[in-house]
GROMACS .gro file of C-alpha atoms in nm:
model
  400
    1MET     CA    1  13.091   2.910   8.277
    2ARG     CA    2  13.386   2.977   8.045
    3ARG     CA    3  13.150   2.981   7.748
    4TRP     CA    4  12.924   3.240   7.915
    5ILE     CA    5  13.218   3.469   7.992
    6ILE     CA    6  13.336   3.456   7.630
    7LEU     CA    7  12.988   3.536   7.505
    8LEU     CA    8  12.962   3.831   7.748
    9LEU     CA    9  13.292   3.980   7.633
   10LEU     CA   10  13.193   3.941   7.268
   11GLY     CA   11  12.864   4.112   7.342
   12LEU     CA   12  13.032   4.408   7.511
   13GLY     CA   13  13.273   4.449   7.222
   14LEU     CA   14  12.991   4.436   6.971
   15ALA     CA   15  12.796   4.697   7.166
   16GLY     CA   16  13.096   4.930   7.165
   17SER     CA   17  13.133   4.902   6.791
   18ILE     CA   18  12.762   4.949   6.723
   19LEU     CA   19  12.719   5.250   6.957
   20PRO     CA   20  13.032   5.464   6.912
   21SER     CA   21  12.820   5.779   6.924
   22LEU     CA   22  12.742   5.719   7.290
   23ALA     CA   23  13.110   5.762   7.389
   24ALA     CA   24  13.215   6.109   7.512
   25PRO     CA   25  13.369   6.321   7.235
   26ILE     CA   26  13.742   6.380   7.249
   27TRP     CA   27  13.829   6.751   7.236
   28GLU     CA   28  14.169   6.888   7.142
   29VAL     CA   29  14.217   7.265   7.163
   30THR     CA   30  14.535   7.412   7.012
   31PRO     CA   31  14.587   7.787   7.069
   32TYR     CA   32  14.758   8.010   6.814
   33PRO     CA   33  14.998   8.290   6.916
   34VAL     CA   34  14.809   8.576   7.082
   35GLU     CA   35  14.797   8.910   6.902
   36TYR     CA   36  14.723   9.237   7.080
   37THR     CA   37  14.755   9.613   7.055
   38PHE     CA   38  14.855   9.752   7.394
   39GLY     CA   39  14.558   9.936   7.541
   40GLY     CA   40  14.348   9.850   7.237
   41GLN     CA   41  14.245   9.494   7.157
   42VAL     CA   42  14.343   9.132   7.220
   43THR     CA   43  14.275   8.866   6.958
   44LEU     CA   44  14.263   8.501   7.070
   45ARG     CA   45  14.260   8.219   6.816
   46ALA     CA   46  14.253   7.843   6.859
   47ASN     CA   47  14.181   7.527   6.665
   48ILE     CA   48  13.937   7.261   6.789
   49SER     CA   49  13.978   6.900   6.681
   50SER     CA   50  13.657   6.705   6.736
   51ASP     CA   51  13.394   6.536   6.526
   52ALA     CA   52  13.113   6.644   6.762
   53PRO     CA   53  12.896   6.930   6.634
   54ILE     CA   54  12.937   7.252   6.838
   55SER     CA   55  12.665   7.498   6.929
   56GLY     CA   56  12.881   7.768   7.091
   57VAL     CA   57  13.216   7.865   7.245
   58GLN     CA   58  13.263   8.093   7.546
   59VAL     CA   59  13.601   8.254   7.621
   60PHE     CA   60  13.726   8.347   7.970
   61LEU     CA   61  14.034   8.557   8.049
   62ARG     CA   62  14.182   8.735   8.348
   63SER     CA   63  14.509   8.873   8.481
   64ARG     CA   64  14.686   8.606   8.683
   65GLY     CA   65  14.619   8.657   9.051
   66ASP     CA   66  14.311   8.874   8.991
   67THR     CA   67  13.962   8.770   9.092
   68GLU     CA   68  13.786   8.956   8.809
   69THR     CA   69  13.731   8.739   8.501
   70TYR     CA   70  13.607   8.870   8.165
   71THR     CA   71  13.403   8.651   7.933
   72GLY     CA   72  13.245   8.668   7.590
   73SER     CA   73  13.117   8.456   7.303
   74ALA     CA   74  13.370   8.357   7.038
   75PHE     CA   75  13.317   8.329   6.665
   76PHE     CA   76  13.348   7.968   6.548
   77ASN     CA   77  13.401   7.854   6.190
   78ASN     CA   78  13.563   7.544   6.035
   79ASN     CA   79  13.700   7.426   6.370
   80GLU     CA   80  13.865   7.765   6.436
   81ILE     CA   81  13.785   7.989   6.734
   82ILE     CA   82  13.830   8.365   6.704
   83TYR     CA   83  13.765   8.603   6.994
   84GLN     CA   84  13.844   8.974   7.026
   85HIS     CA   85  13.860   9.144   7.366
   86ASP     CA   86  13.823   9.523   7.392
   87LEU     CA   87  14.092   9.660   7.624
   88THR     CA   88  13.946  10.010   7.629
   89THR     CA   89  13.635   9.900   7.818
   90GLU     CA   90  13.777   9.596   8.001
   91PRO     CA   91  14.149   9.663   8.051
   92LEU     CA   92  14.399   9.400   8.156
   93ARG     CA   93  14.692   9.473   8.385
   94ALA     CA   94  15.006   9.562   8.196
   95PHE     CA   95  15.310   9.337   8.245
   96SER     CA   96  15.096   9.061   8.396
   97HIS     CA   97  15.047   8.708   8.267
   98ILE     CA   98  14.697   8.677   8.123
   99GLU     CA   99  14.523   8.342   8.166
  100TYR     CA  100  14.251   8.234   7.923
  101TRP     CA  101  14.049   7.924   7.848
  102PHE     CA  102  13.756   7.807   7.633
  103GLN     CA  103  13.427   7.647   7.726
  104ILE     CA  104  13.287   7.449   7.434
  105THR     CA  105  12.919   7.361   7.430
  106PRO     CA  106  12.829   7.074   7.196
  107LYS     CA  107  12.484   7.041   7.041
  108SER     CA  108  12.435   6.740   7.265
  109GLY     CA  109  12.614   6.646   7.584
  110ASP     CA  110  12.792   6.836   7.857
  111PRO     CA  111  13.009   7.147   7.800
  112TYR     CA  112  13.385   7.094   7.780
  113GLN     CA  113  13.639   7.328   7.940
  114SER     CA  114  13.982   7.347   7.780
  115ASP     CA  115  14.317   7.370   7.951
  116THR     CA  116  14.424   7.714   8.073
  117PHE     CA  117  14.666   7.900   7.846
  118SER     CA  118  14.855   8.223   7.912
  119PHE     CA  119  15.052   8.506   7.755
  120LEU     CA  120  15.250   8.802   7.885
  121TYR     CA  121  15.068   9.132   7.833
  122GLU     CA  122  15.366   9.360   7.788
  123ASP     CA  123  15.373   9.713   7.650
  124ASN     CA  124  15.445   9.617   7.289
  125ARG     CA  125  15.455   9.977   7.166
  126PHE     CA  126  15.831   9.964   7.226
  127ASP     CA  127  16.115   9.728   7.133
  128TRP     CA  128  16.242   9.628   7.473
  129ARG     CA  129  16.600   9.527   7.541
  130THR     CA  130  16.676   9.315   7.848
  131LEU     CA  131  16.965   9.253   8.087
  132SER     CA  132  16.942   9.022   8.387
  133SER     CA  133  17.134   8.909   8.692
  134GLY     CA  134  16.987   8.627   8.895
  135SER     CA  135  16.625   8.717   8.963
  136LEU     CA  136  16.666   9.080   8.854
  137PHE     CA  137  16.553   9.177   8.503
  138VAL     CA  138  16.591   9.525   8.354
  139HIS     CA  139  16.402   9.624   8.038
  140TRP     CA  140  16.461   9.945   7.843
  141TYR     CA  141  16.418  10.069   7.487
  142GLU     CA  142  16.621  10.392   7.465
  143GLY     CA  143  16.989  10.404   7.547
  144ASP     CA  144  17.288  10.177   7.498
  145THR     CA  145  17.392   9.864   7.682
  146ALA     CA  146  17.596  10.067   7.930
  147PHE     CA  147  17.279  10.249   8.033
  148GLY     CA  148  17.093   9.920   8.087
  149GLN     CA  149  17.386   9.787   8.290
  150SER     CA  150  17.388  10.097   8.512
  151VAL     CA  151  17.020  10.034   8.593
  152LEU     CA  152  17.094   9.668   8.666
  153ASN     CA  153  17.387   9.771   8.890
  154ALA     CA  154  17.153   9.994   9.091
  155ALA     CA  155  16.902   9.710   9.121
  156GLU     CA  156  17.174   9.479   9.253
  157ALA     CA  157  17.284   9.744   9.502
  158GLY     CA  158  16.921   9.781   9.611
  159LEU     CA  159  16.893   9.406   9.662
  160ASP     CA  160  17.213   9.398   9.867
  161ARG     CA  161  17.108   9.690  10.090
  162ALA     CA  162  16.757   9.551  10.133
  163SER     CA  163  16.906   9.229  10.270
  164SER     CA  164  17.057   9.431  10.556
  165LEU     CA  165  16.725   9.597  10.640
  166VAL     CA  166  16.499   9.289  10.637
  167VAL     CA  167  16.540   8.913  10.611
  168LEU     CA  168  16.479   8.826  10.247
  169PRO     CA  169  16.334   8.496  10.123
  170THR     CA  170  16.442   8.320   9.804
  171ILE     CA  171  16.409   8.602   9.555
  172GLN     CA  172  16.136   8.568   9.294
  173PRO     CA  173  16.172   8.748   8.959
  174VAL     CA  174  16.184   9.127   8.979
  175ASN     CA  175  16.118   9.311   8.652
  176ILE     CA  176  16.203   9.679   8.606
  177TYR     CA  177  16.073   9.862   8.298
  178VAL     CA  178  16.251  10.188   8.218
  179TYR     CA  179  16.068  10.451   8.013
  180ALA     CA  180  16.252  10.733   7.842
  181SER     CA  181  16.002  10.999   7.948
  182GLY     CA  182  15.739  11.063   8.209
  183VAL     CA  183  15.475  11.114   7.939
  184GLU     CA  184  15.531  10.767   7.793
  185MET     CA  185  15.527  10.612   8.138
  186GLN     CA  186  15.204  10.787   8.235
  187SER     CA  187  15.035  10.661   7.920
  188THR     CA  188  15.129  10.308   8.029
  189LEU     CA  189  14.970  10.362   8.368
  190ARG     CA  190  14.655  10.490   8.201
  191LEU     CA  191  14.627  10.213   7.940
  192GLY     CA  192  14.756   9.926   8.151
  193ALA     CA  193  14.508   9.927   8.441
  194LEU     CA  194  14.797   9.928   8.687
  195ARG     CA  195  14.714   9.973   9.055
  196TRP     CA  196  15.005  10.173   9.187
  197ILE     CA  197  15.046  10.163   9.564
  198ALA     CA  198  15.318  10.427   9.589
  199GLY     CA  199  15.579  10.531   9.341
  200HIS     CA  200  15.561  10.305   9.043
  201ALA     CA  201  15.563   9.951   9.177
  202ASP     CA  202  15.300   9.683   9.140
  203PRO     CA  203  15.431   9.451   9.412
  204ASP     CA  204  15.213   9.145   9.351
  205LEU     CA  205  15.326   9.140   8.986
  206GLY     CA  206  15.691   9.184   9.078
  207VAL     CA  207  15.702   9.480   8.838
  208ALA     CA  208  15.838   9.832   8.877
  209VAL     CA  209  15.803  10.105   8.615
  210VAL     CA  210  16.025  10.414   8.619
  211SER     CA  211  16.104  10.703   8.388
  212LEU     CA  212  16.470  10.799   8.346
  213PRO     CA  213  16.504  11.076   8.087
  214THR     CA  214  16.849  11.160   7.957
  215GLY     CA  215  17.014  11.458   8.122
  216PRO     CA  216  17.249  11.563   8.402
  217TYR     CA  217  17.029  11.410   8.674
  218GLN     CA  218  16.981  11.070   8.513
  219ARG     CA  219  17.251  10.893   8.714
  220SER     CA  220  17.134  11.028   9.048
  221GLU     CA  221  16.775  10.932   8.958
  222ILE     CA  222  16.890  10.579   8.874
  223GLU     CA  223  17.054  10.551   9.216
  224ARG     CA  224  16.743  10.689   9.384
  225GLN     CA  225  16.448  10.536   9.197
  226ILE     CA  226  16.574  10.185   9.124
  227PRO     CA  227  16.667  10.076   9.481
  228HIS     CA  228  16.351  10.249   9.608
  229GLU     CA  229  16.119  10.047   9.385
  230VAL     CA  230  16.320   9.728   9.433
  231MET     CA  231  16.257   9.756   9.808
  232HIS     CA  232  15.881   9.773   9.751
  233LEU     CA  233  15.889   9.457   9.541
  234LEU     CA  234  16.111   9.269   9.786
  235LEU     CA  235  15.904   9.373  10.086
  236TYR     CA  236  15.601   9.217   9.917
  237GLN     CA  237  15.800   8.896   9.874
  238VAL     CA  238  15.885   8.904  10.247
  239VAL     CA  239  15.523   8.917  10.374
  240GLY     CA  240  15.301   8.845  10.071
  241SER     CA  241  14.957   9.002  10.045
  242PRO     CA  242  14.971   9.142  10.405
  243TYR     CA  243  15.211   9.393  10.247
  244TYR     CA  244  14.906   9.610  10.193
  245GLN     CA  245  14.842   9.614  10.570
  246LEU     CA  246  15.179   9.767  10.651
  247PRO     CA  247  15.174  10.136  10.749
  248VAL     CA  248  15.255  10.366  10.461
  249TRP     CA  249  15.529  10.531  10.667
  250LEU     CA  250  15.701  10.193  10.709
  251LYS     CA  251  15.679  10.091  10.342
  252GLU     CA  252  15.793  10.428  10.213
  253GLY     CA  253  16.048  10.472  10.489
  254LEU     CA  254  16.212  10.138  10.407
  255ALA     CA  255  16.207  10.216  10.035
  256SER     CA  256  16.369  10.557  10.093
  257ALA     CA  257  16.625  10.412  10.333
  258ASN     CA  258  16.716  10.161  10.062
  259GLU     CA  259  16.822  10.434   9.819
  260MET     CA  260  17.193  10.444   9.739
  261ARG     CA  261  17.237  10.791   9.889
  262PRO     CA  262  17.018  10.991  10.132
  263ASN     CA  263  16.805  11.262   9.980
  264PRO     CA  264  16.962  11.595  10.088
  265ASP     CA  265  16.630  11.773  10.045
  266TYR     CA  266  16.483  11.569  10.328
  267TYR     CA  267  16.724  11.725  10.579
  268VAL     CA  268  16.618  12.076  10.477
  269ILE     CA  269  16.249  11.984  10.487
  270LEU     CA  270  16.280  11.828  10.835
  271SER     CA  271  16.482  12.118  10.974
  272GLN     CA  272  16.223  12.368  10.859
  273ALA     CA  273  15.939  12.154  10.995
  274VAL     CA  274  16.106  12.133  11.338
  275GLU     CA  275  16.172  12.507  11.340
  276GLN     CA  276  15.812  12.585  11.247
  277ASN     CA  277  15.673  12.308  11.471
  278ILE     CA  278  15.474  12.150  11.186
  279LEU     CA  279  15.592  11.787  11.199
  280ILE     CA  280  15.316  11.543  11.108
  281PRO     CA  281  15.227  11.289  11.381
  282MET     CA  282  15.344  10.946  11.265
  283THR     CA  283  15.003  10.802  11.349
  284SER     CA  284  14.862  11.023  11.073
  285LEU     CA  285  15.092  10.852  10.822
  286CYS     CA  286  14.971  10.498  10.885
  287GLN     CA  287  14.695  10.474  10.623
  288THR     CA  288  14.792  10.733  10.364
  289PHE     CA  289  15.016  11.028  10.286
  290PRO     CA  290  14.891  11.386  10.242
  291GLN     CA  291  14.779  11.480   9.892
  292ASP     CA  292  14.923  11.834   9.910
  293ASN     CA  293  15.274  11.973   9.947
  294ASN     CA  294  15.302  11.805  10.286
  295VAL     CA  295  15.363  11.479  10.101
  296TYR     CA  296  15.734  11.572  10.082
  297LEU     CA  297  15.743  11.617  10.458
  298ALA     CA  298  15.571  11.278  10.498
  299TYR     CA  299  15.842  11.110  10.289
  300ALA     CA  300  16.118  11.295  10.474
  301GLN     CA  301  15.979  11.194  10.814
  302SER     CA  302  15.930  10.831  10.712
  303ASP     CA  303  16.285  10.810  10.579
  304SER     CA  304  16.439  10.962  10.892
  305PHE     CA  305  16.216  10.764  11.131
  306VAL     CA  306  16.294  10.426  10.973
  307ARG     CA  307  16.667  10.503  10.963
  308TYR     CA  308  16.649  10.589  11.335
  309LEU     CA  309  16.467  10.264  11.415
  310TYR     CA  310  16.726  10.066  11.221
  311GLN     CA  311  17.013  10.237  11.407
  312GLN     CA  312  16.851  10.168  11.743
  313TYR     CA  313  16.705   9.819  11.692
  314GLY     CA  314  16.886   9.675  11.391
  315GLN     CA  315  16.755   9.431  11.134
  316ASN     CA  316  16.583   9.216  11.398
  317GLY     CA  317  16.381   9.513  11.518
  318ILE     CA  318  16.278   9.615  11.167
  319GLN     CA  319  16.190   9.257  11.072
  320GLY     CA  320  15.991   9.209  11.393
  321LEU     CA  321  15.804   9.532  11.327
  322VAL     CA  322  15.722   9.423  10.971
  323ASN     CA  323  15.598   9.085  11.096
  324CYS     CA  324  15.379   9.242  11.365
  325TYR     CA  325  15.212   9.478  11.121
  326ALA     CA  326  15.171   9.198  10.866
  327SER     CA  327  14.993   8.990  11.131
  328GLY     CA  328  14.735   9.265  11.174
  329GLU     CA  329  14.849   9.446  11.488
  330GLY     CA  330  14.746   9.810  11.522
  331CYS     CA  331  14.960  10.093  11.394
  332GLU     CA  332  15.005  10.250  11.738
  333THR     CA  333  15.050   9.931  11.941
  334ALA     CA  334  15.254   9.700  11.714
  335PRO     CA  335  15.595   9.851  11.809
  336GLN     CA  336  15.522   9.776  12.175
  337SER     CA  337  15.554   9.402  12.105
  338VAL     CA  338  15.896   9.440  11.943
  339MET     CA  339  16.059   9.752  12.084
  340GLY     CA  340  15.879   9.799  12.413
  341LEU     CA  341  15.741  10.139  12.314
  342SER     CA  342  15.427  10.252  12.134
  343LEU     CA  343  15.450  10.433  11.803
  344SER     CA  344  15.390  10.769  11.973
  345GLU     CA  345  15.662  10.699  12.230
  346LEU     CA  346  15.906  10.594  11.957
  347GLU     CA  347  15.822  10.913  11.773
  348GLN     CA  348  15.913  11.123  12.077
  349GLU     CA  349  16.245  10.939  12.111
  350TRP     CA  350  16.318  10.991  11.741
  351ARG     CA  351  16.235  11.361  11.753
  352ARG     CA  352  16.465  11.415  12.052
  353ALA     CA  353  16.754  11.201  11.924
  354ALA     CA  354  16.747  11.252  11.549
  355LEU     CA  355  16.593  11.597  11.511
  356ASN     CA  356  16.708  11.766  11.833
  357ASP     CA  357  16.345  11.854  11.881
  358ASN     CA  358  16.248  11.951  12.236
  359VAL     CA  359  15.908  11.786  12.245
  360LEU     CA  360  15.840  11.885  12.606
  361GLY     CA  361  15.946  12.243  12.538
  362ALA     CA  362  15.722  12.259  12.236
  363ALA     CA  363  15.432  12.123  12.437
  364LEU     CA  364  15.489  12.379  12.713
  365GLU     CA  365  15.516  12.653  12.455
  366ALA     CA  366  15.185  12.546  12.307
  367LEU     CA  367  15.027  12.554  12.654
  368LEU     CA  368  15.174  12.893  12.741
  369PRO     CA  369  14.866  13.100  12.639
  370TRP     CA  370  14.643  12.876  12.849
  371GLY     CA  371  14.886  12.897  13.141
  372THR     CA  372  14.883  13.275  13.119
  373LEU     CA  373  14.504  13.277  13.121
  374LEU     CA  374  14.491  13.049  13.424
  375LEU     CA  375  14.745  13.267  13.605
  376VAL     CA  376  14.527  13.572  13.546
  377VAL     CA  377  14.213  13.390  13.659
  378PHE     CA  378  14.368  13.273  13.984
  379SER     CA  379  14.574  13.586  14.056
  380VAL     CA  380  14.275  13.824  14.064
  381PRO     CA  381  14.107  13.659  14.367
  382LEU     CA  382  14.447  13.632  14.536
  383LEU     CA  383  14.512  14.004  14.490
  384LEU     CA  384  14.169  14.088  14.628
  385VAL     CA  385  14.235  13.879  14.937
  386LEU     CA  386  14.572  14.043  14.993
  387THR     CA  387  14.424  14.391  14.948
  388SER     CA  388  14.145  14.323  15.198
  389LEU     CA  389  14.398  14.200  15.453
  390ARG     CA  390  14.600  14.518  15.421
  391LYS     CA  391  14.294  14.741  15.474
  392SER     CA  392  14.162  14.555  15.779
  393PRO     CA  393  14.263  14.727  16.115
  394ARG     CA  394  14.534  14.558  16.316
  395PRO     CA  395  14.439  14.454  16.669
  396ARG     CA  396  14.590  14.681  16.944
  397PRO     CA  397  14.824  14.520  17.198
  398SER     CA  398  14.666  14.467  17.539
  399GLN     CA  399  14.794  14.685  17.828
  400ALA     CA  400  14.915  14.523  18.148
   0.00000   0.00000   0.00000
């Protein structure tokens, strides 16, 4: 028996040495640094170490977290892969991590898929400087260190105030990119395939983009824009992808309430709207904001309404409201679960308490023309009856 076992092992070893070509090829893919022109072209290069002949290489790439994947055939020569991706026809999201991998098809055998590699697709048209504090990162290219620090200070203040409005989780990285002009920022939005929700935040990327031109209003814009966009990014971290289910008035109201100082224009806009009786029903601000000049009124109402809710119900009320909406409850009915009132009822309370708006008086005033018409309709028959009674002869008293 021992002799047969030894012979079997020798036979297996001999077979392995005679038939090495039957073993699966060993692939080793080594990527080179990625080169790209922002909004133009990405060039991917890699080296393949294998003695197996190759018939083709397919490249796959996508923005991390996206479901859309681009693919194309790579040029292969002397164990080197070269692939160029056109960003003008198939743009990648700016400031996102791009994942890519290779599928190698040998002339014989099964295809081999490489590991997944990645690179940060940043706007490389500018030389960015960076300051950070904890999970907050500020990037800018024009201005001194003091300017960058002032932006970081505003981001820290926004983080601190946001923690009083909602219950924050462990903070994931928040990146703020500061452009020196609106024109340069808009070109980034156009070239970078960014999907702005409101303002200039891409919450699932943890990225905010703002423009802060030099001038007398730069400081006030820092204190307004930075905490505003920070709130959008943090709110996404609180609820995740259900962030996109939250009413627009709640997202924008929280972001506005998180600014370092209230916007004085909002008070003027609200006062005029109350005087002219043109306030927008809050239910109309659940899905979207107006696309005309009424957008400023929508922001002003959302800011005032959220501040009122916070004063009345505190952080627990705001957090409960966020959770209810994130779970999919309706825009009108979700507040009932947390605050005991529907959205419309809360709106009436807010208008009376915060705006000194006589909702009942306004409703009666709106009904006044109809009331006048009804009075006329019913008074005519009544007058006819009274007139006929006056003209009818009175009965004479009977004589004893």
